[in-house]
C-alpha cells in the first residue's frame, strides 16, 4: 500500500480550495507559500494569469530588516511589505489563499502583517 506524504496532502488541500478561490482584477488572490526556511507571498490576478505584486524573505531590499529575527517575525514583515507594494499599485482588497497550509504560525503572521499594512480580506 502506498503511503501518503504530508506534502501530497497539502497539495490536495490546496487544489480543493482553489476550486472556489480565484483572484480577479478588482480582488486579486494573496497566495502564500511556506518552505522550511523561507516564506513567499504573491498577489495574483488569475483571470489574466499575472503576478501583480510579490515579496519574500529572499528580497534583497528586505534582507537587512530580516537578519536576526525569528521566522514568524520575518513573515509579519513580508506581509507588511506585500501590503505596501499592493497599496502602491492601488490594490486594497484581496482573497487570502493559504496554499493548503494551516492558518497558524508563519501563515497567520503573514496575514496579520498584510492586514496591518492596509490590505482587507
mmCIF file of C-alpha atoms in Angstrom:
data_model
loop_
_atom_site.group_PDB
_atom_site.id
_atom_site.type_symbol
_atom_site.label_atom_id
_atom_site.label_comp_id
_atom_site.label_asym_id
_atom_site.label_seq_id
_atom_site.Cartn_x
_atom_site.Cartn_y
_atom_site.Cartn_z
ATOM 1 C CA UNK A 1 0.000 0.000 0.000
ATOM 2 C CA UNK A 2 1.378 3.382 -0.976
ATOM 3 C CA UNK A 3 1.966 5.912 1.764
ATOM 4 C CA UNK A 4 0.697 9.454 1.510
ATOM 5 C CA UNK A 5 3.105 12.208 2.403
ATOM 6 C CA UNK A 6 2.258 15.423 4.196
ATOM 7 C CA UNK A 7 3.360 17.389 1.139
ATOM 8 C CA UNK A 8 0.933 15.468 -1.075
ATOM 9 C CA UNK A 9 -1.860 16.102 1.431
ATOM 10 C CA UNK A 10 -1.078 19.839 1.394
ATOM 11 C CA UNK A 11 -1.190 19.874 -2.407
ATOM 12 C CA UNK A 12 -4.564 18.082 -2.386
ATOM 13 C CA UNK A 13 -5.927 20.581 0.156
ATOM 14 C CA UNK A 14 -4.670 23.475 -1.960
ATOM 15 C CA UNK A 15 -6.249 22.098 -5.143
ATOM 16 C CA UNK A 16 -9.535 21.514 -3.336
ATOM 17 C CA UNK A 17 -9.636 25.090 -2.036
ATOM 18 C CA UNK A 18 -8.501 26.581 -5.366
ATOM 19 C CA UNK A 19 -11.674 25.274 -6.999
ATOM 20 C CA UNK A 20 -13.534 28.006 -5.104
ATOM 21 C CA UNK A 21 -10.894 30.745 -4.678
ATOM 22 C CA UNK A 22 -9.885 32.798 -7.692
ATOM 23 C CA UNK A 23 -8.365 36.244 -7.985
ATOM 24 C CA UNK A 24 -9.785 38.940 -10.235
ATOM 25 C CA UNK A 25 -8.518 42.359 -11.275
ATOM 26 C CA UNK A 26 -10.782 44.006 -8.671
ATOM 27 C CA UNK A 27 -9.967 41.492 -5.923
ATOM 28 C CA UNK A 28 -6.765 39.537 -6.604
ATOM 29 C CA UNK A 29 -5.587 36.466 -4.694
ATOM 30 C CA UNK A 30 -2.913 36.754 -1.980
ATOM 31 C CA UNK A 31 -1.101 33.431 -2.295
ATOM 32 C CA UNK A 32 1.265 32.177 0.426
ATOM 33 C CA UNK A 33 3.962 29.537 0.103
ATOM 34 C CA UNK A 34 5.960 28.449 3.125
ATOM 35 C CA UNK A 35 9.115 26.380 2.875
ATOM 36 C CA UNK A 36 11.266 25.237 5.753
ATOM 37 C CA UNK A 37 13.439 28.347 5.726
ATOM 38 C CA UNK A 38 11.652 30.902 3.501
ATOM 39 C CA UNK A 39 8.178 32.368 3.027
ATOM 40 C CA UNK A 40 6.770 33.846 -0.167
ATOM 41 C CA UNK A 41 3.681 35.979 -0.840
ATOM 42 C CA UNK A 42 2.215 36.920 -4.218
ATOM 43 C CA UNK A 43 -0.794 38.970 -5.245
ATOM 44 C CA UNK A 44 -2.149 37.268 -8.370
ATOM 45 C CA UNK A 45 -4.782 38.154 -10.977
ATOM 46 C CA UNK A 46 -5.969 34.684 -12.057
ATOM 47 C CA UNK A 47 -8.090 35.966 -14.950
ATOM 48 C CA UNK A 48 -5.016 37.289 -16.758
ATOM 49 C CA UNK A 49 -2.544 34.899 -15.138
ATOM 50 C CA UNK A 50 -0.219 37.633 -13.882
ATOM 51 C CA UNK A 51 1.550 38.186 -10.592
ATOM 52 C CA UNK A 52 0.861 41.802 -9.689
ATOM 53 C CA UNK A 53 2.997 42.103 -6.538
ATOM 54 C CA UNK A 54 5.316 39.776 -4.660
ATOM 55 C CA UNK A 55 7.531 39.717 -1.579
ATOM 56 C CA UNK A 56 9.629 37.039 0.058
ATOM 57 C CA UNK A 57 12.381 36.542 2.581
ATOM 58 C CA UNK A 58 14.800 36.394 -0.367
ATOM 59 C CA UNK A 59 14.140 40.004 -1.468
ATOM 60 C CA UNK A 60 17.356 41.998 -1.405
ATOM 61 C CA UNK A 61 15.731 45.210 -0.123
ATOM 62 C CA UNK A 62 14.188 43.353 2.847
ATOM 63 C CA UNK A 63 17.217 41.237 3.805
ATOM 64 C CA UNK A 64 18.638 43.898 6.129
ATOM 65 C CA UNK A 65 15.416 44.086 8.147
ATOM 66 C CA UNK A 66 15.092 40.301 8.429
ATOM 67 C CA UNK A 67 18.540 39.495 9.817
ATOM 68 C CA UNK A 68 18.397 38.215 13.397
ATOM 69 C CA UNK A 69 14.603 37.932 13.544
ATOM 70 C CA UNK A 70 12.554 34.802 14.158
ATOM 71 C CA UNK A 71 10.701 33.214 11.250
ATOM 72 C CA UNK A 72 7.286 34.418 12.430
ATOM 73 C CA UNK A 73 8.601 37.983 12.781
ATOM 74 C CA UNK A 74 10.048 37.711 9.277
ATOM 75 C CA UNK A 75 6.669 36.514 7.983
ATOM 76 C CA UNK A 76 4.940 39.533 9.521
ATOM 77 C CA UNK A 77 7.422 41.874 7.813
ATOM 78 C CA UNK A 78 6.851 40.096 4.491
ATOM 79 C CA UNK A 79 3.092 40.553 4.940
ATOM 80 C CA UNK A 80 3.548 44.257 5.590
ATOM 81 C CA UNK A 81 5.867 44.584 2.581
ATOM 82 C CA UNK A 82 3.459 42.859 0.192
ATOM 83 C CA UNK A 83 0.630 45.034 1.549
ATOM 84 C CA UNK A 84 2.577 48.258 0.957
ATOM 85 C CA UNK A 85 3.534 47.160 -2.556
ATOM 86 C CA UNK A 86 -0.092 46.259 -3.297
ATOM 87 C CA UNK A 87 -1.356 49.579 -1.939
ATOM 88 C CA UNK A 88 1.141 51.391 -4.192
ATOM 89 C CA UNK A 89 -0.469 49.637 -7.181
ATOM 90 C CA UNK A 90 -3.973 50.566 -5.977
ATOM 91 C CA UNK A 91 -4.957 47.152 -4.593
ATOM 92 C CA UNK A 92 -6.926 47.416 -1.360
ATOM 93 C CA UNK A 93 -8.840 44.122 -1.076
ATOM 94 C CA UNK A 94 -7.604 40.589 -1.731
ATOM 95 C CA UNK A 95 -8.735 36.985 -1.348
ATOM 96 C CA UNK A 96 -6.422 35.114 1.040
ATOM 97 C CA UNK A 97 -5.087 31.787 -0.245
ATOM 98 C CA UNK A 98 -3.189 29.967 2.487
ATOM 99 C CA UNK A 99 -1.892 27.421 -0.007
ATOM 100 C CA UNK A 100 -3.086 24.343 1.844
ATOM 101 C CA UNK A 101 -1.099 25.291 4.948
ATOM 102 C CA UNK A 102 -2.743 25.531 8.349
ATOM 103 C CA UNK A 103 -3.701 29.054 9.399
ATOM 104 C CA UNK A 104 -1.250 29.220 12.283
ATOM 105 C CA UNK A 105 2.312 30.283 12.917
ATOM 106 C CA UNK A 106 4.050 31.932 9.973
ATOM 107 C CA UNK A 107 0.992 31.862 7.699
ATOM 108 C CA UNK A 108 -1.070 33.674 10.335
ATOM 109 C CA UNK A 109 1.778 36.129 10.996
ATOM 110 C CA UNK A 110 1.974 36.965 7.285
ATOM 111 C CA UNK A 111 -1.796 37.508 7.146
ATOM 112 C CA UNK A 112 -1.684 39.739 10.233
ATOM 113 C CA UNK A 113 1.174 41.728 8.716
ATOM 114 C CA UNK A 114 -0.755 42.191 5.476
ATOM 115 C CA UNK A 115 -3.807 43.373 7.425
ATOM 116 C CA UNK A 116 -1.734 45.826 9.462
ATOM 117 C CA UNK A 117 -0.208 47.048 6.189
ATOM 118 C CA UNK A 118 -3.677 48.021 4.957
ATOM 119 C CA UNK A 119 -4.975 45.068 2.930
ATOM 120 C CA UNK A 120 -8.532 43.906 3.564
ATOM 121 C CA UNK A 121 -9.572 40.254 3.431
#
